[in-house]
mmCIF file of C-alpha atoms in Angstrom:
data_model
loop_
_atom_site.group_PDB
_atom_site.id
_atom_site.type_symbol
_atom_site.label_atom_id
_atom_site.label_comp_id
_atom_site.label_asym_id
_atom_site.label_seq_id
_atom_site.Cartn_x
_atom_site.Cartn_y
_atom_site.Cartn_z
ATOM 1 C CA ALA A 1 22.665 -11.313 1.840
ATOM 2 C CA GLN A 2 20.438 -12.059 4.718
ATOM 3 C CA LYS A 3 17.976 -15.040 4.732
ATOM 4 C CA ILE A 4 15.294 -16.334 6.998
ATOM 5 C CA THR A 5 14.168 -20.043 6.813
ATOM 6 C CA GLN A 6 11.042 -21.454 8.311
ATOM 7 C CA THR A 7 10.948 -25.161 7.368
ATOM 8 C CA GLN A 8 7.550 -26.007 8.806
ATOM 9 C CA PRO A 9 4.846 -24.944 6.350
ATOM 10 C CA GLY A 10 2.216 -26.203 8.761
ATOM 11 C CA MET A 11 2.003 -27.339 12.337
ATOM 12 C CA PHE A 12 -0.732 -28.770 14.558
ATOM 13 C CA VAL A 13 -0.794 -28.551 18.348
ATOM 14 C CA GLN A 14 -3.395 -29.741 20.872
ATOM 15 C CA GLU A 15 -5.047 -27.008 22.895
ATOM 16 C CA LYS A 16 -3.101 -26.168 26.123
ATOM 17 C CA GLU A 17 0.080 -27.862 24.944
ATOM 18 C CA ALA A 18 3.256 -26.046 24.094
ATOM 19 C CA VAL A 19 4.475 -25.716 20.526
ATOM 20 C CA THR A 20 7.890 -24.650 19.042
ATOM 21 C CA LEU A 21 7.984 -22.895 15.608
ATOM 22 C CA ASP A 22 11.363 -23.118 14.006
ATOM 23 C CA CYS A 23 13.335 -20.237 12.470
ATOM 24 C CA THR A 24 16.986 -20.171 11.232
ATOM 25 C CA TYR A 25 18.683 -17.168 9.938
ATOM 26 C CA ASP A 26 21.788 -16.297 7.937
ATOM 27 C CA THR A 27 23.807 -13.141 8.188
ATOM 28 C CA SER A 28 27.490 -12.273 8.690
ATOM 29 C CA ASP A 29 26.684 -8.992 10.461
ATOM 30 C CA PRO A 30 27.283 -9.329 14.160
ATOM 31 C CA SER A 31 24.383 -6.811 14.908
ATOM 32 C CA TYR A 32 20.849 -7.791 14.007
ATOM 33 C CA GLY A 33 17.434 -8.112 15.413
ATOM 34 C CA LEU A 34 14.956 -10.959 15.165
ATOM 35 C CA PHE A 35 11.117 -10.600 15.358
ATOM 36 C CA TRP A 36 8.198 -12.763 15.269
ATOM 37 C CA TYR A 37 4.863 -11.728 13.921
ATOM 38 C CA LYS A 38 1.335 -13.388 13.948
ATOM 39 C CA GLN A 39 -1.017 -13.143 11.029
ATOM 40 C CA PRO A 40 -4.459 -14.440 11.937
ATOM 41 C CA SER A 41 -6.978 -15.214 9.242
ATOM 42 C CA SER A 42 -8.276 -11.656 9.496
ATOM 43 C CA GLY A 43 -5.066 -10.615 7.880
ATOM 44 C CA GLU A 44 -3.399 -8.180 10.243
ATOM 45 C CA MET A 45 0.280 -8.425 11.149
ATOM 46 C CA ILE A 46 0.699 -8.524 15.009
ATOM 47 C CA PHE A 47 4.064 -8.089 16.544
ATOM 48 C CA LEU A 48 4.853 -10.837 19.220
ATOM 49 C CA ILE A 49 8.422 -10.696 20.378
ATOM 50 C CA TYR A 50 11.825 -9.340 19.672
ATOM 51 C CA GLN A 51 15.454 -10.579 20.268
ATOM 52 C CA GLY A 52 18.616 -8.469 19.737
ATOM 53 C CA SER A 53 21.722 -10.330 18.681
ATOM 54 C CA TYR A 54 23.546 -8.958 21.794
ATOM 55 C CA ASP A 55 20.843 -9.763 24.217
ATOM 56 C CA GLN A 56 22.142 -12.192 26.805
ATOM 57 C CA GLN A 57 18.791 -13.518 27.837
ATOM 58 C CA ASN A 58 16.131 -15.189 25.668
ATOM 59 C CA ALA A 59 13.128 -12.826 25.158
ATOM 60 C CA THR A 60 9.794 -13.535 26.792
ATOM 61 C CA GLU A 61 6.398 -11.896 26.348
ATOM 62 C CA GLY A 62 3.618 -13.658 28.275
ATOM 63 C CA ARG A 63 3.068 -17.038 26.667
ATOM 64 C CA TYR A 64 5.632 -16.374 24.002
ATOM 65 C CA SER A 65 9.296 -17.040 24.391
ATOM 66 C CA LEU A 66 12.073 -16.998 21.881
ATOM 67 C CA ASN A 67 14.705 -19.674 22.194
ATOM 68 C CA PHE A 68 17.719 -17.859 20.711
ATOM 69 C CA GLN A 69 20.716 -20.186 19.964
ATOM 70 C CA LYS A 70 23.242 -17.807 18.391
ATOM 71 C CA ALA A 71 25.840 -20.401 17.474
ATOM 72 C CA ARG A 72 23.171 -22.309 15.486
ATOM 73 C CA LYS A 73 21.727 -19.175 14.186
ATOM 74 C CA SER A 74 18.252 -20.205 15.367
ATOM 75 C CA ALA A 75 15.497 -18.210 16.885
ATOM 76 C CA ASN A 76 12.606 -20.489 17.574
ATOM 77 C CA LEU A 77 9.340 -19.317 18.837
ATOM 78 C CA VAL A 78 7.816 -21.226 21.840
ATOM 79 C CA ILE A 79 4.200 -20.783 22.518
ATOM 80 C CA SER A 80 3.093 -22.222 25.868
ATOM 81 C CA ALA A 81 -0.358 -23.344 26.767
ATOM 82 C CA SER A 82 -1.723 -23.091 23.214
ATOM 83 C CA GLN A 83 -5.088 -21.494 22.792
ATOM 84 C CA LEU A 84 -7.644 -21.819 19.920
ATOM 85 C CA GLY A 85 -6.907 -18.075 19.140
ATOM 86 C CA ASP A 86 -3.277 -18.946 18.515
ATOM 87 C CA SER A 87 -4.187 -20.620 15.116
ATOM 88 C CA ALA A 88 -2.651 -18.370 12.555
ATOM 89 C CA MET A 89 0.404 -17.775 10.282
ATOM 90 C CA TYR A 90 3.606 -17.039 12.103
ATOM 91 C CA PHE A 91 6.432 -15.132 10.502
ATOM 92 C CA CYS A 92 9.981 -14.931 11.623
ATOM 93 C CA ALA A 93 11.816 -11.712 10.434
ATOM 94 C CA MET A 94 15.319 -10.196 10.737
ATOM 95 C CA ARG A 95 16.739 -6.713 10.788
ATOM 96 C CA VAL A 96 20.342 -6.284 9.696
ATOM 97 C CA GLY A 97 21.701 -2.765 9.885
ATOM 98 C CA TYR A 98 19.985 0.392 9.024
ATOM 99 C CA SER A 99 19.393 2.016 5.673
ATOM 100 C CA GLY A 100 19.616 5.431 7.014
ATOM 101 C CA ALA A 101 17.620 7.715 9.153
ATOM 102 C CA GLY A 102 16.370 4.858 11.311
ATOM 103 C CA SER A 103 14.873 3.002 8.357
ATOM 104 C CA TYR A 104 15.512 -0.729 8.149
ATOM 105 C CA GLN A 105 14.451 -3.641 6.042
ATOM 106 C CA LEU A 106 12.753 -6.591 7.595
ATOM 107 C CA THR A 107 13.516 -9.769 5.821
ATOM 108 C CA PHE A 108 10.696 -12.334 6.321
ATOM 109 C CA GLY A 109 10.616 -16.017 6.252
ATOM 110 C CA LYS A 110 7.784 -17.899 4.375
ATOM 111 C CA GLY A 111 5.759 -18.410 7.517
ATOM 112 C CA THR A 112 4.361 -21.346 9.481
ATOM 113 C CA LYS A 113 0.673 -22.056 9.613
ATOM 114 C CA LEU A 114 -0.266 -23.137 13.102
ATOM 115 C CA SER A 115 -3.539 -24.885 13.804
ATOM 116 C CA VAL A 116 -4.641 -25.506 17.377
ATOM 117 C CA ILE A 117 -6.771 -28.545 17.829
ATOM 118 C CA PRO A 118 -9.590 -28.519 20.619
ATOM 119 C CA ASP B 1 -7.136 4.416 19.360
ATOM 120 C CA THR B 2 -5.866 2.765 16.161
ATOM 121 C CA ALA B 3 -2.090 2.857 15.875
ATOM 122 C CA VAL B 4 -1.569 2.336 12.074
ATOM 123 C CA SER B 5 -4.556 2.583 9.813
ATOM 124 C CA GLN B 6 -4.954 2.072 6.178
ATOM 125 C CA THR B 7 -7.808 2.785 3.738
ATOM 126 C CA PRO B 8 -9.430 1.074 1.955
ATOM 127 C CA LYS B 9 -9.348 -2.316 3.476
ATOM 128 C CA TYR B 10 -10.435 -3.863 0.081
ATOM 129 C CA LEU B 11 -9.806 -2.468 -3.290
ATOM 130 C CA VAL B 12 -11.190 -4.098 -6.550
ATOM 131 C CA THR B 13 -10.419 -2.404 -9.828
ATOM 132 C CA GLN B 14 -9.800 -3.050 -13.515
ATOM 133 C CA MET B 15 -6.490 -3.460 -15.251
ATOM 134 C CA GLY B 16 -5.097 -0.104 -16.435
ATOM 135 C CA ASN B 17 -6.634 2.095 -13.716
ATOM 136 C CA ASP B 18 -4.858 4.249 -11.230
ATOM 137 C CA LYS B 19 -5.530 3.824 -7.504
ATOM 138 C CA SER B 20 -4.217 4.996 -4.149
ATOM 139 C CA ILE B 21 -3.899 3.492 -0.709
ATOM 140 C CA LYS B 22 -3.677 5.710 2.229
ATOM 141 C CA CYS B 23 -1.849 5.090 5.546
ATOM 142 C CA GLU B 24 -1.835 7.053 8.783
ATOM 143 C CA GLN B 25 -0.176 6.287 12.144
ATOM 144 C CA ASN B 26 -0.796 8.029 15.423
ATOM 145 C CA LEU B 27 2.249 6.414 17.214
ATOM 146 C CA GLY B 28 4.514 9.426 16.848
ATOM 147 C CA HIS B 29 6.866 7.393 14.754
ATOM 148 C CA ASP B 30 9.360 9.048 12.280
ATOM 149 C CA THR B 31 9.619 6.089 9.866
ATOM 150 C CA MET B 32 6.970 4.486 7.709
ATOM 151 C CA TYR B 33 7.103 1.643 5.156
ATOM 152 C CA TRP B 34 5.118 -0.190 2.467
ATOM 153 C CA TYR B 35 5.314 -3.939 2.197
ATOM 154 C CA LYS B 36 3.808 -6.248 -0.347
ATOM 155 C CA GLN B 37 2.426 -9.738 0.608
ATOM 156 C CA ASP B 38 1.893 -11.935 -2.456
ATOM 157 C CA SER B 39 -0.497 -14.791 -2.924
ATOM 158 C CA LYS B 40 2.031 -17.206 -1.185
ATOM 159 C CA LYS B 41 1.930 -14.938 1.827
ATOM 160 C CA PHE B 42 5.602 -13.806 1.235
ATOM 161 C CA LEU B 43 6.178 -10.301 2.542
ATOM 162 C CA LYS B 44 8.695 -7.921 0.937
ATOM 163 C CA ILE B 45 9.588 -4.360 1.526
ATOM 164 C CA MET B 46 8.819 -1.780 -1.149
ATOM 165 C CA PHE B 47 9.580 1.632 0.330
ATOM 166 C CA SER B 48 10.425 3.441 3.496
ATOM 167 C CA TYR B 49 10.197 7.110 4.365
ATOM 168 C CA ASN B 50 11.682 8.943 7.365
ATOM 169 C CA ASN B 51 10.104 12.270 8.173
ATOM 170 C CA LYS B 52 8.809 12.727 4.583
ATOM 171 C CA GLU B 53 12.175 11.608 2.925
ATOM 172 C CA LEU B 54 12.456 8.501 0.798
ATOM 173 C CA ILE B 55 15.029 6.244 2.390
ATOM 174 C CA ILE B 56 14.444 2.710 0.982
ATOM 175 C CA ASN B 57 13.301 2.185 -2.540
ATOM 176 C CA GLU B 58 13.403 -1.477 -3.570
ATOM 177 C CA THR B 59 13.201 -2.804 -6.957
ATOM 178 C CA VAL B 60 9.611 -1.927 -7.627
ATOM 179 C CA PRO B 61 8.009 -0.780 -10.948
ATOM 180 C CA ASN B 62 7.994 2.985 -11.218
ATOM 181 C CA ARG B 63 4.145 2.633 -11.625
ATOM 182 C CA PHE B 64 4.301 2.649 -7.792
ATOM 183 C CA SER B 65 4.867 6.013 -6.265
ATOM 184 C CA PRO B 66 4.944 6.615 -2.513
ATOM 185 C CA LYS B 67 3.999 10.097 -1.167
ATOM 186 C CA SER B 68 4.367 11.269 2.342
ATOM 187 C CA PRO B 69 2.738 14.672 3.094
ATOM 188 C CA ASP B 70 3.840 14.578 6.730
ATOM 189 C CA LYS B 71 5.518 12.111 9.011
ATOM 190 C CA ALA B 72 2.190 10.581 10.126
ATOM 191 C CA HIS B 73 1.041 9.746 6.563
ATOM 192 C CA LEU B 74 2.439 7.633 3.788
ATOM 193 C CA ASN B 75 0.243 6.981 0.702
ATOM 194 C CA LEU B 76 0.832 4.612 -2.083
ATOM 195 C CA HIS B 77 -0.218 5.482 -5.588
ATOM 196 C CA ILE B 78 -0.242 2.912 -8.358
ATOM 197 C CA ASN B 79 -0.543 3.789 -12.022
ATOM 198 C CA SER B 80 -1.709 1.555 -14.861
ATOM 199 C CA LEU B 81 -2.575 -1.435 -12.577
ATOM 200 C CA GLU B 82 -1.702 -4.919 -13.807
ATOM 201 C CA LEU B 83 -3.007 -8.185 -12.798
ATOM 202 C CA GLY B 84 0.357 -9.053 -10.963
ATOM 203 C CA ASP B 85 -0.207 -6.051 -8.606
ATOM 204 C CA SER B 86 -2.949 -8.044 -7.007
ATOM 205 C CA ALA B 87 -1.706 -8.604 -3.316
ATOM 206 C CA VAL B 88 -2.145 -7.442 0.165
ATOM 207 C CA TYR B 89 -0.275 -4.118 0.794
ATOM 208 C CA PHE B 90 0.827 -3.349 4.412
ATOM 209 C CA CYS B 91 1.905 -0.097 5.832
ATOM 210 C CA ALA B 92 4.127 -0.029 8.783
ATOM 211 C CA SER B 93 5.846 2.426 11.042
ATOM 212 C CA SER B 94 8.808 2.415 13.564
ATOM 213 C CA LEU B 95 10.751 4.818 15.769
ATOM 214 C CA PRO B 96 14.303 5.683 14.790
ATOM 215 C CA SER B 97 16.945 3.073 15.430
ATOM 216 C CA GLY B 98 17.059 1.771 19.020
ATOM 217 C CA ARG B 99 16.940 -1.548 20.757
ATOM 218 C CA LYS B 100 13.258 -2.144 20.236
ATOM 219 C CA ASP B 101 12.476 -0.120 17.119
ATOM 220 C CA THR B 102 9.795 -2.619 16.131
ATOM 221 C CA GLN B 103 7.853 -1.978 13.052
ATOM 222 C CA TYR B 104 4.047 -1.942 13.779
ATOM 223 C CA PHE B 105 1.838 -2.979 10.776
ATOM 224 C CA GLY B 106 -1.483 -1.628 9.635
ATOM 225 C CA PRO B 107 -4.380 -3.962 8.904
ATOM 226 C CA GLY B 108 -3.447 -4.353 5.216
ATOM 227 C CA THR B 109 -5.259 -3.456 1.909
ATOM 228 C CA ARG B 110 -6.235 -6.262 -0.292
ATOM 229 C CA LEU B 111 -5.870 -5.117 -3.883
ATOM 230 C CA THR B 112 -7.565 -7.162 -6.559
ATOM 231 C CA VAL B 113 -6.895 -6.313 -10.167
ATOM 232 C CA LEU B 114 -9.344 -7.768 -12.676
#
C-alpha cells in the first residue's frame, strides 16, 4: 500500500527566509509521481510542483524546488525567499500506477501548516 | 477563464435531504475526480471518470452517486444526507496518463449537514 508521511503539523518561517517542508513516501512500485499542493485559508488546492520517479534532476518551479532523495524515499519541498502569501497548508501527494483510462489516485499526506512571520 | 469550477461553494442542509454538487472543467481534460476533505484536512479520493465512464470507485456509501453527462462535467449527488457527510468536496481533472498529468482542483464545496 502507498503511504505519504508529513511529520511537521506546523512550521514557522521568517519572511524572506527559505523553508523546507518534509515529505517521505512508501511504495514498492518503481514508477510513481510526487506532487505538492498548497491550500491557502481560502480553501482552494493549488498545484505547485511535480517530480517523476525517473526524473534525474530535482524539479523547480520559480521559488519552489523539490529535494528528491530516492534512496531515502523523501520529496521535500523547499520554498525560497518566503512571502506572507506563502502562509497556507501544504500537501504532499503521490501517484502510483494508473487505474485505467488515464485515471489515477492521489494519496495525500496529512499536510503541514506553514506560517510566515513578518 | 476558470479552469475547474464547482457550484455551489457553500451548501448548508438538513439531515435526510438530497443534494447535488456540480463540477465543470474547461481544460479539455478527459478524466475528472471527486475528493473528500474531512475536518482534519485529510483528502481522499472518492470517484474518477474518464470520458463519461466510471473508473475509480472507492469505498463510498452508495448514497453518493456521481454522474458525468459529458467529459467536461462531473456532478455528485448525495441522497439521505448524514451528519458525517459534512466536509469539503473537491472536483479535479487531469489529462490521460503522461509525464505531467497533474490533477487540477476546483475551489471546493463546503457541505454542512445540520
